[in-house]
Amino acid sequence: MGVHLTADGSAAGGDVSVVDTGMCRSVFVGVEKPEESIEAARRLVSEGVQLIELCGGFGPVWAGRVIEAIDGAVPVGMVGHGPEAVDQVHAIFS
């Protein structure tokens, strides 16, 4: 699994953290700008990732761009927040 999230101050190419339970390996990639997710997604696919989930800072446009960039090689999902969380999420990213 690869999870991308926007994280100010991330290193060029993305900050990578791995959680491996022995049954499941999750790779978290923090990128400073959504544009950086394209190369990170391509890299993850080349490394055998089975699923990409896009977290905070991404929307449907970037999900589409990631899907296009990896030629639909793996499923790409996107975290969504309900209307009750809009103000709180906006405060985090503004």
mmCIF file with all atom_site columns, C-alpha atoms in Angstrom:
data_model
loop_
_atom_site.group_PDB
_atom_site.id
_atom_site.type_symbol
_atom_site.label_atom_id
_atom_site.label_alt_id
_atom_site.label_comp_id
_atom_site.label_asym_id
_atom_site.label_entity_id
_atom_site.label_seq_id
_atom_site.pdbx_PDB_ins_code
_atom_site.Cartn_x
_atom_site.Cartn_y
_atom_site.Cartn_z
_atom_site.occupancy
_atom_site.B_iso_or_equiv
_atom_site.pdbx_formal_charge
_atom_site.auth_seq_id
_atom_site.auth_comp_id
_atom_site.auth_asym_id
_atom_site.auth_atom_id
_atom_site.pdbx_PDB_model_num
ATOM 1  C CA . MET A 1 1  ? 0.000   0.000  0.000   1.00 0.00 ? 1  MET A CA 1
ATOM 2  C CA . GLY A 1 2  ? 1.187   3.545  -0.580  1.00 0.00 ? 2  GLY A CA 1
ATOM 3  C CA . VAL A 1 3  ? -0.366  6.488  1.131   1.00 0.00 ? 3  VAL A CA 1
ATOM 4  C CA . HIS A 1 4  ? 0.484   9.974  -0.034  1.00 0.00 ? 4  HIS A CA 1
ATOM 5  C CA . LEU A 1 5  ? -0.157  12.997 2.082   1.00 0.00 ? 5  LEU A CA 1
ATOM 6  C CA . THR A 1 6  ? 0.855   16.599 1.776   1.00 0.00 ? 6  THR A CA 1
ATOM 7  C CA . ALA A 1 7  ? 3.280   17.550 4.501   1.00 0.00 ? 7  ALA A CA 1
ATOM 8  C CA . ASP A 1 8  ? 5.023   20.916 4.562   1.00 0.00 ? 8  ASP A CA 1
ATOM 9  C CA . GLY A 1 9  ? 8.776   20.564 4.830   1.00 0.00 ? 9  GLY A CA 1
ATOM 10 C CA . SER A 1 10 ? 8.922   17.097 3.253   1.00 0.00 ? 10 SER A CA 1
ATOM 11 C CA . ALA A 1 11 ? 12.187  16.162 1.583   1.00 0.00 ? 11 ALA A CA 1
ATOM 12 C CA . ALA A 1 12 ? 12.501  16.283 -2.194  1.00 0.00 ? 12 ALA A CA 1
ATOM 13 C CA . GLY A 1 13 ? 11.090  13.047 -3.550  1.00 0.00 ? 13 GLY A CA 1
ATOM 14 C CA . GLY A 1 14 ? 8.994   12.588 -0.418  1.00 0.00 ? 14 GLY A CA 1
ATOM 15 C CA . ASP A 1 15 ? 9.559   11.546 3.178   1.00 0.00 ? 15 ASP A CA 1
ATOM 16 C CA . VAL A 1 16 ? 8.989   7.810  3.440   1.00 0.00 ? 16 VAL A CA 1
ATOM 17 C CA . SER A 1 17 ? 7.877   5.862  6.513   1.00 0.00 ? 17 SER A CA 1
ATOM 18 C CA . VAL A 1 18 ? 7.165   2.133  6.526   1.00 0.00 ? 18 VAL A CA 1
ATOM 19 C CA . VAL A 1 19 ? 4.979   0.137  8.910   1.00 0.00 ? 19 VAL A CA 1
ATOM 20 C CA . ASP A 1 20 ? 5.357   -3.624 8.490   1.00 0.00 ? 20 ASP A CA 1
ATOM 21 C CA . THR A 1 21 ? 3.259   -5.925 10.690  1.00 0.00 ? 21 THR A CA 1
ATOM 22 C CA . GLY A 1 22 ? 4.488   -9.078 9.002   1.00 0.00 ? 22 GLY A CA 1
ATOM 23 C CA . MET A 1 23 ? 1.060   -9.498 7.413   1.00 0.00 ? 23 MET A CA 1
ATOM 24 C CA . CYS A 1 24 ? 0.730   -6.041 5.902   1.00 0.00 ? 24 CYS A CA 1
ATOM 25 C CA . ARG A 1 25 ? 3.336   -3.520 4.780   1.00 0.00 ? 25 ARG A CA 1
ATOM 26 C CA . SER A 1 26 ? 2.227   0.107  4.522   1.00 0.00 ? 26 SER A CA 1
ATOM 27 C CA . VAL A 1 27 ? 4.386   2.776  2.948   1.00 0.00 ? 27 VAL A CA 1
ATOM 28 C CA . PHE A 1 28 ? 3.582   6.389  3.805   1.00 0.00 ? 28 PHE A CA 1
ATOM 29 C CA . VAL A 1 29 ? 4.998   9.075  1.536   1.00 0.00 ? 29 VAL A CA 1
ATOM 30 C CA . GLY A 1 30 ? 4.786   12.703 2.599   1.00 0.00 ? 30 GLY A CA 1
ATOM 31 C CA . VAL A 1 31 ? 5.179   15.217 -0.215  1.00 0.00 ? 31 VAL A CA 1
ATOM 32 C CA . GLU A 1 32 ? 5.285   18.973 0.110   1.00 0.00 ? 32 GLU A CA 1
ATOM 33 C CA . LYS A 1 33 ? 3.210   19.650 -3.016  1.00 0.00 ? 33 LYS A CA 1
ATOM 34 C CA . PRO A 1 34 ? 0.620   17.472 -4.762  1.00 0.00 ? 34 PRO A CA 1
ATOM 35 C CA . GLU A 1 35 ? 2.698   17.635 -7.972  1.00 0.00 ? 35 GLU A CA 1
ATOM 36 C CA . GLU A 1 36 ? 5.369   15.541 -6.241  1.00 0.00 ? 36 GLU A CA 1
ATOM 37 C CA . SER A 1 37 ? 2.909   12.675 -5.837  1.00 0.00 ? 37 SER A CA 1
ATOM 38 C CA . ILE A 1 38 ? 3.210   11.753 -9.507  1.00 0.00 ? 38 ILE A CA 1
ATOM 39 C CA . GLU A 1 39 ? 6.823   10.588 -9.300  1.00 0.00 ? 39 GLU A CA 1
ATOM 40 C CA . ALA A 1 40 ? 6.239   9.045  -5.862  1.00 0.00 ? 40 ALA A CA 1
ATOM 41 C CA . ALA A 1 41 ? 3.312   7.012  -7.247  1.00 0.00 ? 41 ALA A CA 1
ATOM 42 C CA . ARG A 1 42 ? 5.367   5.823  -10.213 1.00 0.00 ? 42 ARG A CA 1
ATOM 43 C CA . ARG A 1 43 ? 8.164   4.785  -7.850  1.00 0.00 ? 43 ARG A CA 1
ATOM 44 C CA . LEU A 1 44 ? 5.768   2.898  -5.568  1.00 0.00 ? 44 LEU A CA 1
ATOM 45 C CA . VAL A 1 45 ? 4.233   1.040  -8.504  1.00 0.00 ? 45 VAL A CA 1
ATOM 46 C CA . SER A 1 46 ? 7.693   0.056  -9.758  1.00 0.00 ? 46 SER A CA 1
ATOM 47 C CA . GLU A 1 47 ? 8.412   -1.278 -6.250  1.00 0.00 ? 47 GLU A CA 1
ATOM 48 C CA . GLY A 1 48 ? 5.324   -3.503 -6.324  1.00 0.00 ? 48 GLY A CA 1
ATOM 49 C CA . VAL A 1 49 ? 2.746   -1.486 -4.374  1.00 0.00 ? 49 VAL A CA 1
ATOM 50 C CA . GLN A 1 50 ? -0.762  -2.934 -4.665  1.00 0.00 ? 50 GLN A CA 1
ATOM 51 C CA . LEU A 1 51 ? -2.873  0.063  -3.681  1.00 0.00 ? 51 LEU A CA 1
ATOM 52 C CA . ILE A 1 52 ? -2.450  3.826  -3.396  1.00 0.00 ? 52 ILE A CA 1
ATOM 53 C CA . GLU A 1 53 ? -4.546  5.969  -1.086  1.00 0.00 ? 53 GLU A CA 1
ATOM 54 C CA . LEU A 1 54 ? -4.287  9.744  -1.241  1.00 0.00 ? 54 LEU A CA 1
ATOM 55 C CA . CYS A 1 55 ? -4.737  11.599 2.028   1.00 0.00 ? 55 CYS A CA 1
ATOM 56 C CA . GLY A 1 56 ? -4.886  15.215 3.174   1.00 0.00 ? 56 GLY A CA 1
ATOM 57 C CA . GLY A 1 57 ? -4.288  17.878 0.552   1.00 0.00 ? 57 GLY A CA 1
ATOM 58 C CA . PHE A 1 58 ? -5.459  15.851 -2.454  1.00 0.00 ? 58 PHE A CA 1
ATOM 59 C CA . GLY A 1 59 ? -8.737  16.051 -4.283  1.00 0.00 ? 59 GLY A CA 1
ATOM 60 C CA . PRO A 1 60 ? -10.319 14.334 -7.263  1.00 0.00 ? 60 PRO A CA 1
ATOM 61 C CA . VAL A 1 61 ? -8.193  16.234 -9.794  1.00 0.00 ? 61 VAL A CA 1
ATOM 62 C CA . TRP A 1 62 ? -4.967  14.928 -8.255  1.00 0.00 ? 62 TRP A CA 1
ATOM 63 C CA . ALA A 1 63 ? -6.384  11.433 -7.887  1.00 0.00 ? 63 ALA A CA 1
ATOM 64 C CA . GLY A 1 64 ? -7.103  11.484 -11.622 1.00 0.00 ? 64 GLY A CA 1
ATOM 65 C CA . ARG A 1 65 ? -3.606  12.723 -12.399 1.00 0.00 ? 65 ARG A CA 1
ATOM 66 C CA . VAL A 1 66 ? -2.041  9.967  -10.296 1.00 0.00 ? 66 VAL A CA 1
ATOM 67 C CA . ILE A 1 67 ? -4.211  7.308  -11.962 1.00 0.00 ? 67 ILE A CA 1
ATOM 68 C CA . GLU A 1 68 ? -3.224  8.637  -15.374 1.00 0.00 ? 68 GLU A CA 1
ATOM 69 C CA . ALA A 1 69 ? 0.478   8.820  -14.438 1.00 0.00 ? 69 ALA A CA 1
ATOM 70 C CA . ILE A 1 70 ? 0.571   5.155  -13.399 1.00 0.00 ? 70 ILE A CA 1
ATOM 71 C CA . ASP A 1 71 ? -1.636  4.048  -16.301 1.00 0.00 ? 71 ASP A CA 1
ATOM 72 C CA . GLY A 1 72 ? -4.165  2.612  -13.842 1.00 0.00 ? 72 GLY A CA 1
ATOM 73 C CA . ALA A 1 73 ? -1.650  -0.037 -12.728 1.00 0.00 ? 73 ALA A CA 1
ATOM 74 C CA . VAL A 1 74 ? -3.124  -0.203 -9.206  1.00 0.00 ? 74 VAL A CA 1
ATOM 75 C CA . PRO A 1 75 ? -6.300  1.101  -7.543  1.00 0.00 ? 75 PRO A CA 1
ATOM 76 C CA . VAL A 1 76 ? -6.066  4.713  -6.363  1.00 0.00 ? 76 VAL A CA 1
ATOM 77 C CA . GLY A 1 77 ? -8.377  5.919  -3.600  1.00 0.00 ? 77 GLY A CA 1
ATOM 78 C CA . MET A 1 78 ? -8.820  9.224  -1.890  1.00 0.00 ? 78 MET A CA 1
ATOM 79 C CA . VAL A 1 79 ? -9.655  10.044 1.705   1.00 0.00 ? 79 VAL A CA 1
ATOM 80 C CA . GLY A 1 80 ? -12.795 12.121 2.064   1.00 0.00 ? 80 GLY A CA 1
ATOM 81 C CA . HIS A 1 81 ? -14.155 14.114 4.973   1.00 0.00 ? 81 HIS A CA 1
ATOM 82 C CA . GLY A 1 82 ? -17.805 14.779 5.642   1.00 0.00 ? 82 GLY A CA 1
ATOM 83 C CA . PRO A 1 83 ? -19.318 18.253 5.796   1.00 0.00 ? 83 PRO A CA 1
ATOM 84 C CA . GLU A 1 84 ? -19.033 18.289 9.587   1.00 0.00 ? 84 GLU A CA 1
ATOM 85 C CA . ALA A 1 85 ? -15.227 18.300 9.237   1.00 0.00 ? 85 ALA A CA 1
ATOM 86 C CA . VAL A 1 86 ? -14.825 20.885 6.454   1.00 0.00 ? 86 VAL A CA 1
ATOM 87 C CA . ASP A 1 87 ? -13.946 23.807 8.730   1.00 0.00 ? 87 ASP A CA 1
ATOM 88 C CA . GLN A 1 88 ? -11.470 21.758 10.748  1.00 0.00 ? 88 GLN A CA 1
ATOM 89 C CA . VAL A 1 89 ? -9.732  20.330 7.678   1.00 0.00 ? 89 VAL A CA 1
ATOM 90 C CA . HIS A 1 90 ? -9.584  23.787 6.100   1.00 0.00 ? 90 HIS A CA 1
ATOM 91 C CA . ALA A 1 91 ? -7.924  25.151 9.242   1.00 0.00 ? 91 ALA A CA 1
ATOM 92 C CA . ILE A 1 92 ? -5.206  22.478 9.022   1.00 0.00 ? 92 ILE A CA 1
ATOM 93 C CA . PHE A 1 93 ? -4.334  23.272 5.413   1.00 0.00 ? 93 PHE A CA 1
ATOM 94 C CA . SER A 1 94 ? -4.632  27.047 5.448   1.00 0.00 ? 94 SER A CA 1
#
